[in-house]
XYZ file of C-alpha atoms in Angstrom:
282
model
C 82.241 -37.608 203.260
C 83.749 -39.923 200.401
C 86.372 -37.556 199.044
C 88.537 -39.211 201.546
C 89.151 -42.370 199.430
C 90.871 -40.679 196.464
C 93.664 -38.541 198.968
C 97.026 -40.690 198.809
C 98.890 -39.741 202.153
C 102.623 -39.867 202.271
C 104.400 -41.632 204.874
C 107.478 -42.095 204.127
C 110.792 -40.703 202.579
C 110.804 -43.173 199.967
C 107.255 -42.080 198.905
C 108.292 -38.864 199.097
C 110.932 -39.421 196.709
C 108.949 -41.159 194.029
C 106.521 -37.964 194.240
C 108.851 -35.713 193.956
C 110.041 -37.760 190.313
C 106.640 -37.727 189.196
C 106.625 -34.463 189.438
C 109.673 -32.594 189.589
C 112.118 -34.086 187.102
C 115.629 -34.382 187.998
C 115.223 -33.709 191.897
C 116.549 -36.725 193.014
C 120.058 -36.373 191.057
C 120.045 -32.421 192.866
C 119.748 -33.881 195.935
C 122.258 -36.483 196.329
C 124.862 -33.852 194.720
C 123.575 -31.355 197.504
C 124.236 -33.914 199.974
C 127.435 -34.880 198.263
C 128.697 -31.665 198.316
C 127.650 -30.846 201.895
C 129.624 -33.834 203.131
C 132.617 -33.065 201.035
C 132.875 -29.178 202.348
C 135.246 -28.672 204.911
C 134.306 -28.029 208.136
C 135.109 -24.422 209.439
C 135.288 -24.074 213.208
C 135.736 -20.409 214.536
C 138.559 -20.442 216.953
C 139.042 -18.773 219.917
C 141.513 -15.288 220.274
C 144.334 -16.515 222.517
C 147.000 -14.079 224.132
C 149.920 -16.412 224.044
C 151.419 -13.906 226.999
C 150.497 -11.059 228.845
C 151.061 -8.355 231.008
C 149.082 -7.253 233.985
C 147.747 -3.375 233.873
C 145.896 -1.463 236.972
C 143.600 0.616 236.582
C 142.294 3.002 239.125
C 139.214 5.612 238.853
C 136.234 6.053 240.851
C 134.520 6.517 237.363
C 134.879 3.130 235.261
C 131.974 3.586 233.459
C 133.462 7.123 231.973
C 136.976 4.969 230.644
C 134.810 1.746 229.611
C 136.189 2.407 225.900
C 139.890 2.452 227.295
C 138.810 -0.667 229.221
C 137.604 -2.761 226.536
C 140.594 -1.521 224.061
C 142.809 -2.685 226.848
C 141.037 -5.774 227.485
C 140.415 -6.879 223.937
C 144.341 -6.260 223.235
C 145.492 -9.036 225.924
C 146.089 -6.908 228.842
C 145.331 -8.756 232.252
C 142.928 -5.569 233.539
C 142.183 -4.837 236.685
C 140.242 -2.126 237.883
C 139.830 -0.761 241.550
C 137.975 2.704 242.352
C 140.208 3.274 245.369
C 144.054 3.902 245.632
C 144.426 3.222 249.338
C 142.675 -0.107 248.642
C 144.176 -2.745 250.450
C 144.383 -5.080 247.806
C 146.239 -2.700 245.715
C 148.762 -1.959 247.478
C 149.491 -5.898 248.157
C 149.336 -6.328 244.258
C 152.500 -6.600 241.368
C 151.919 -5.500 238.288
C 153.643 -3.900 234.821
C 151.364 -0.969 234.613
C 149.006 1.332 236.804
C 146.695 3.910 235.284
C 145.593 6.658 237.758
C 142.674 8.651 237.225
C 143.888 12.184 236.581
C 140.794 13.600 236.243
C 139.620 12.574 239.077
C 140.663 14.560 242.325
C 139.507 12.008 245.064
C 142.675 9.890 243.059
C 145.440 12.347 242.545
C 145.654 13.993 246.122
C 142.704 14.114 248.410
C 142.475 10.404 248.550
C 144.433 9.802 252.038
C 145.915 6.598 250.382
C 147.602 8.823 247.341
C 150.768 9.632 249.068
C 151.052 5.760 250.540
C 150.884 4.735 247.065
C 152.708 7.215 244.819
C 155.729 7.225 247.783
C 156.560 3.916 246.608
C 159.499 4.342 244.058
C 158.801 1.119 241.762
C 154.556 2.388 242.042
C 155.262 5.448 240.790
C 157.690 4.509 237.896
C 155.312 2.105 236.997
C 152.735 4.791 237.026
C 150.630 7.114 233.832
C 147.940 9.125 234.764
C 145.124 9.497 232.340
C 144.268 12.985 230.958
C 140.741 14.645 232.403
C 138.308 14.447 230.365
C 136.692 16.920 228.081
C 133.299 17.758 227.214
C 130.116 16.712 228.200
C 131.421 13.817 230.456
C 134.322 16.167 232.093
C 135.044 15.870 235.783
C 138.485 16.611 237.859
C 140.020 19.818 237.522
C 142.704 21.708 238.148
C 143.922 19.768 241.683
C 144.350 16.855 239.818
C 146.355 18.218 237.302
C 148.940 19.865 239.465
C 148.905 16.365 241.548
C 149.987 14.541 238.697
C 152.280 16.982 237.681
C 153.824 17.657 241.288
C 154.532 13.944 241.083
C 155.828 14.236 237.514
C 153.595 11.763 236.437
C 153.409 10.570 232.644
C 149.659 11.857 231.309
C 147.674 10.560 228.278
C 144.541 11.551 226.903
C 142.007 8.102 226.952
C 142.610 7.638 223.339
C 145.635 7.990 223.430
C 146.816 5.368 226.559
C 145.853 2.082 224.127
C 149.438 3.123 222.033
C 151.009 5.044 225.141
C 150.734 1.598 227.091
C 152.232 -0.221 224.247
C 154.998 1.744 223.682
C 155.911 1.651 227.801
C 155.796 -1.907 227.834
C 158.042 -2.516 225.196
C 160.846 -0.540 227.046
C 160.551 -1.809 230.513
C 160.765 -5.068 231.253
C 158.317 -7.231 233.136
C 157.655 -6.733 236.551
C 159.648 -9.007 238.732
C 157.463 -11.717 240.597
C 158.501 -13.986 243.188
C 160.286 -16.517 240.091
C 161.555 -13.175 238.252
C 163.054 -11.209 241.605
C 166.392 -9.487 241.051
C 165.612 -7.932 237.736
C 165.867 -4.489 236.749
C 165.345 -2.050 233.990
C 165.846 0.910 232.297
C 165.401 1.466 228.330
C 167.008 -1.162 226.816
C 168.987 -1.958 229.846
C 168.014 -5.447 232.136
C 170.269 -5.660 235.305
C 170.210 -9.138 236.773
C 170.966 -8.775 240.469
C 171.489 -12.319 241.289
C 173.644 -13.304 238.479
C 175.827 -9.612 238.658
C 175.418 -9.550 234.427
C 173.981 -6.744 232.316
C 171.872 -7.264 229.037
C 171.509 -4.412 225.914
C 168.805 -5.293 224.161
C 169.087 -8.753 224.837
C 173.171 -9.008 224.364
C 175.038 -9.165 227.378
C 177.763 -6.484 228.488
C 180.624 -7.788 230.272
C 181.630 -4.975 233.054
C 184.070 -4.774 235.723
C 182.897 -5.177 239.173
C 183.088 -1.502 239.662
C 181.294 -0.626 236.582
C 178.860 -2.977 237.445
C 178.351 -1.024 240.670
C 178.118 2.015 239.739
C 175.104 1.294 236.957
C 173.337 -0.437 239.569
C 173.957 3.045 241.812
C 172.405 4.790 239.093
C 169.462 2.512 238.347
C 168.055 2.463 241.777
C 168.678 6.391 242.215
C 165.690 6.577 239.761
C 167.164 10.056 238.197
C 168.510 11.262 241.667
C 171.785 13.057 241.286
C 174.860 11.098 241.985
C 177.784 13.319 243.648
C 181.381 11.884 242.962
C 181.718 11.995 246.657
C 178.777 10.292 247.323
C 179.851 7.465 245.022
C 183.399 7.421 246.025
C 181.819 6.292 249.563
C 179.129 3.787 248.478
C 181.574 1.953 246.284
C 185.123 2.404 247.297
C 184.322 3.184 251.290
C 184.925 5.577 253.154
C 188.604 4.624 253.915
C 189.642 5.168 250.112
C 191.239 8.521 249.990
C 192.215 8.587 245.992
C 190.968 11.615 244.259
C 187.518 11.781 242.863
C 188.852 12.118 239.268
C 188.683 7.842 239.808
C 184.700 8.212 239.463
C 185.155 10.209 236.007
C 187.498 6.903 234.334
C 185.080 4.164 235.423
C 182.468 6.222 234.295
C 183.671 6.351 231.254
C 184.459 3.392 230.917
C 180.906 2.092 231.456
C 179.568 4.508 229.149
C 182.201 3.117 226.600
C 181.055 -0.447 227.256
C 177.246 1.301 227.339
C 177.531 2.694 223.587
C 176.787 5.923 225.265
C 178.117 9.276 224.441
C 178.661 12.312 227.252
C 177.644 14.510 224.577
C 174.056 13.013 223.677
C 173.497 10.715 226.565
C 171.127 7.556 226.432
C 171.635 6.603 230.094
C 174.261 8.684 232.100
C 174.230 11.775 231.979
C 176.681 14.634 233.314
C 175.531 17.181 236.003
C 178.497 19.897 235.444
C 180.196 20.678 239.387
C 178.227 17.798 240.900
C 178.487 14.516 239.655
C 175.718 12.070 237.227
C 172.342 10.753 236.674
C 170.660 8.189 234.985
C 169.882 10.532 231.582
C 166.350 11.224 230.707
């Protein structure tokens, strides 16, 4: 066929360009201040969410997949998760971290699992420890073993939507846990206790105490809550030789509460037992 002859094929750009003039008036001066404009705009990377620190949580279920909300909350809010369906796992109890979240729903966690006791017998474990509410429901497992576990251990429970602000408020009380460059630390409340250095810190403000007041915090620190007798502090700290009356515990404790900002009447970390002696208050 002739009709070929009279079709005009385009090329090039440049053709393109004159067409588009013949045609469409004004489409050249649009597109250089399109392409003007594109080059001028700034360009807008997305950057990536970093956690500038963290702190390392546990968590142990032999469900996951019924806590995977809890899971991402935790993971999406900087937490270093990790998750283990065993207690007795080997691993585990080889492992430091801030935080551990036991399963109390499930029973196979909170008693029957032989490795329970092994774990939860460890005193900085089971400080370290909250157990997570059973669930309700549909998805509800665990039962009523569980709960008296957790609660025979005296174990801090949260429901699963609940733990995201339960963690966060924990965490900002204690302190981090110690690691091999952090050893000789210890907490409680507001209180840091550096072992190595003999100094106390409130808050962040160091205390200055006596040798014997010093002592006798760190006595009450490592009891975890244990009663203190007078007598039994009299021995640990002045020895068994010292035969002065056991009024001498009642001054320096005093005095460290003084030093403390505590008060006997509302205390914030020592607290009288009336007849037998102190504790660390609750």
């Amino acid at each position: 066929m002739g009709g070929d002859a009279g079709v005009h094929t385009i090329d090039t750009d440049e053709e393109l360009q004159r067409m588009a003039d013949l045609h469409l008036p004004g489409y050249s001066m649009a597109k250089r201040r399109s392409e003007e404009e594109e080059e001028q705009a700034p360009v807008v990377e997305a950057s990536p969410f970093l956690c500038a620190s963290t702190r390392r949580i546990v968590l142990i279920s032999p469900y996951p997949n019924l806590l995977h909300e809890l899971i991402r909350d935790l993971s999406a809010d900087c937490y270093d998760l990790m998750v283990f369906h065993r207690v007795d796992d080997f691993v585990l109890h080889n492992l430091q971290a801030d935080l551990y979240l036991l399963d109390g729903g499930a029973a196979n966690v909170l008693g029957s699992d032989p490795g329970f006791r092994t774990f939860i017998a460890d005193p900085a474990k089971r400080k370290r420890s909250i157990a997570i509410k059973s669930q309700r429901g549909p998805a509800a497992y665990g039962g009523k073993a569980a709960r008296q576990a957790a609660e025979a251990w005296g174990l801090t429970s949260a429901a699963p939507h609940e733990m995201l602000d339960r963690v966060g408020q924990w965490l900002l009380r204690e302190p981090a846990e110690a690691g091999d460059g952090d050893a000789g630390l210890l907490g409680f409340k507001n209180l840091v206790i550096d072992t190595k250095r003999m100094t106390v810190f409130r808050s962040g403000d160091r205390i200055d105490l006596t040798k014997t007041e010093y002592e006798l915090l760190l006595h009450f620190i490592q009891a975890e809550g244990a009663v203190l007798t007078r007598e039994h502090m009299m021995e640990d700290i002045w020895g068994a030789a010292f035969f002065g009356n056991s009024n001498v515990v009642d001054v320096h404790v005093k005095s460290l509460r003084r030093k403390l900002g505590d008060s006997a009447v509302s205390p914030s970390y020592i607290e009288t037992v009336r007849g037998v002696g102190y504790r660390l208050a609750d």
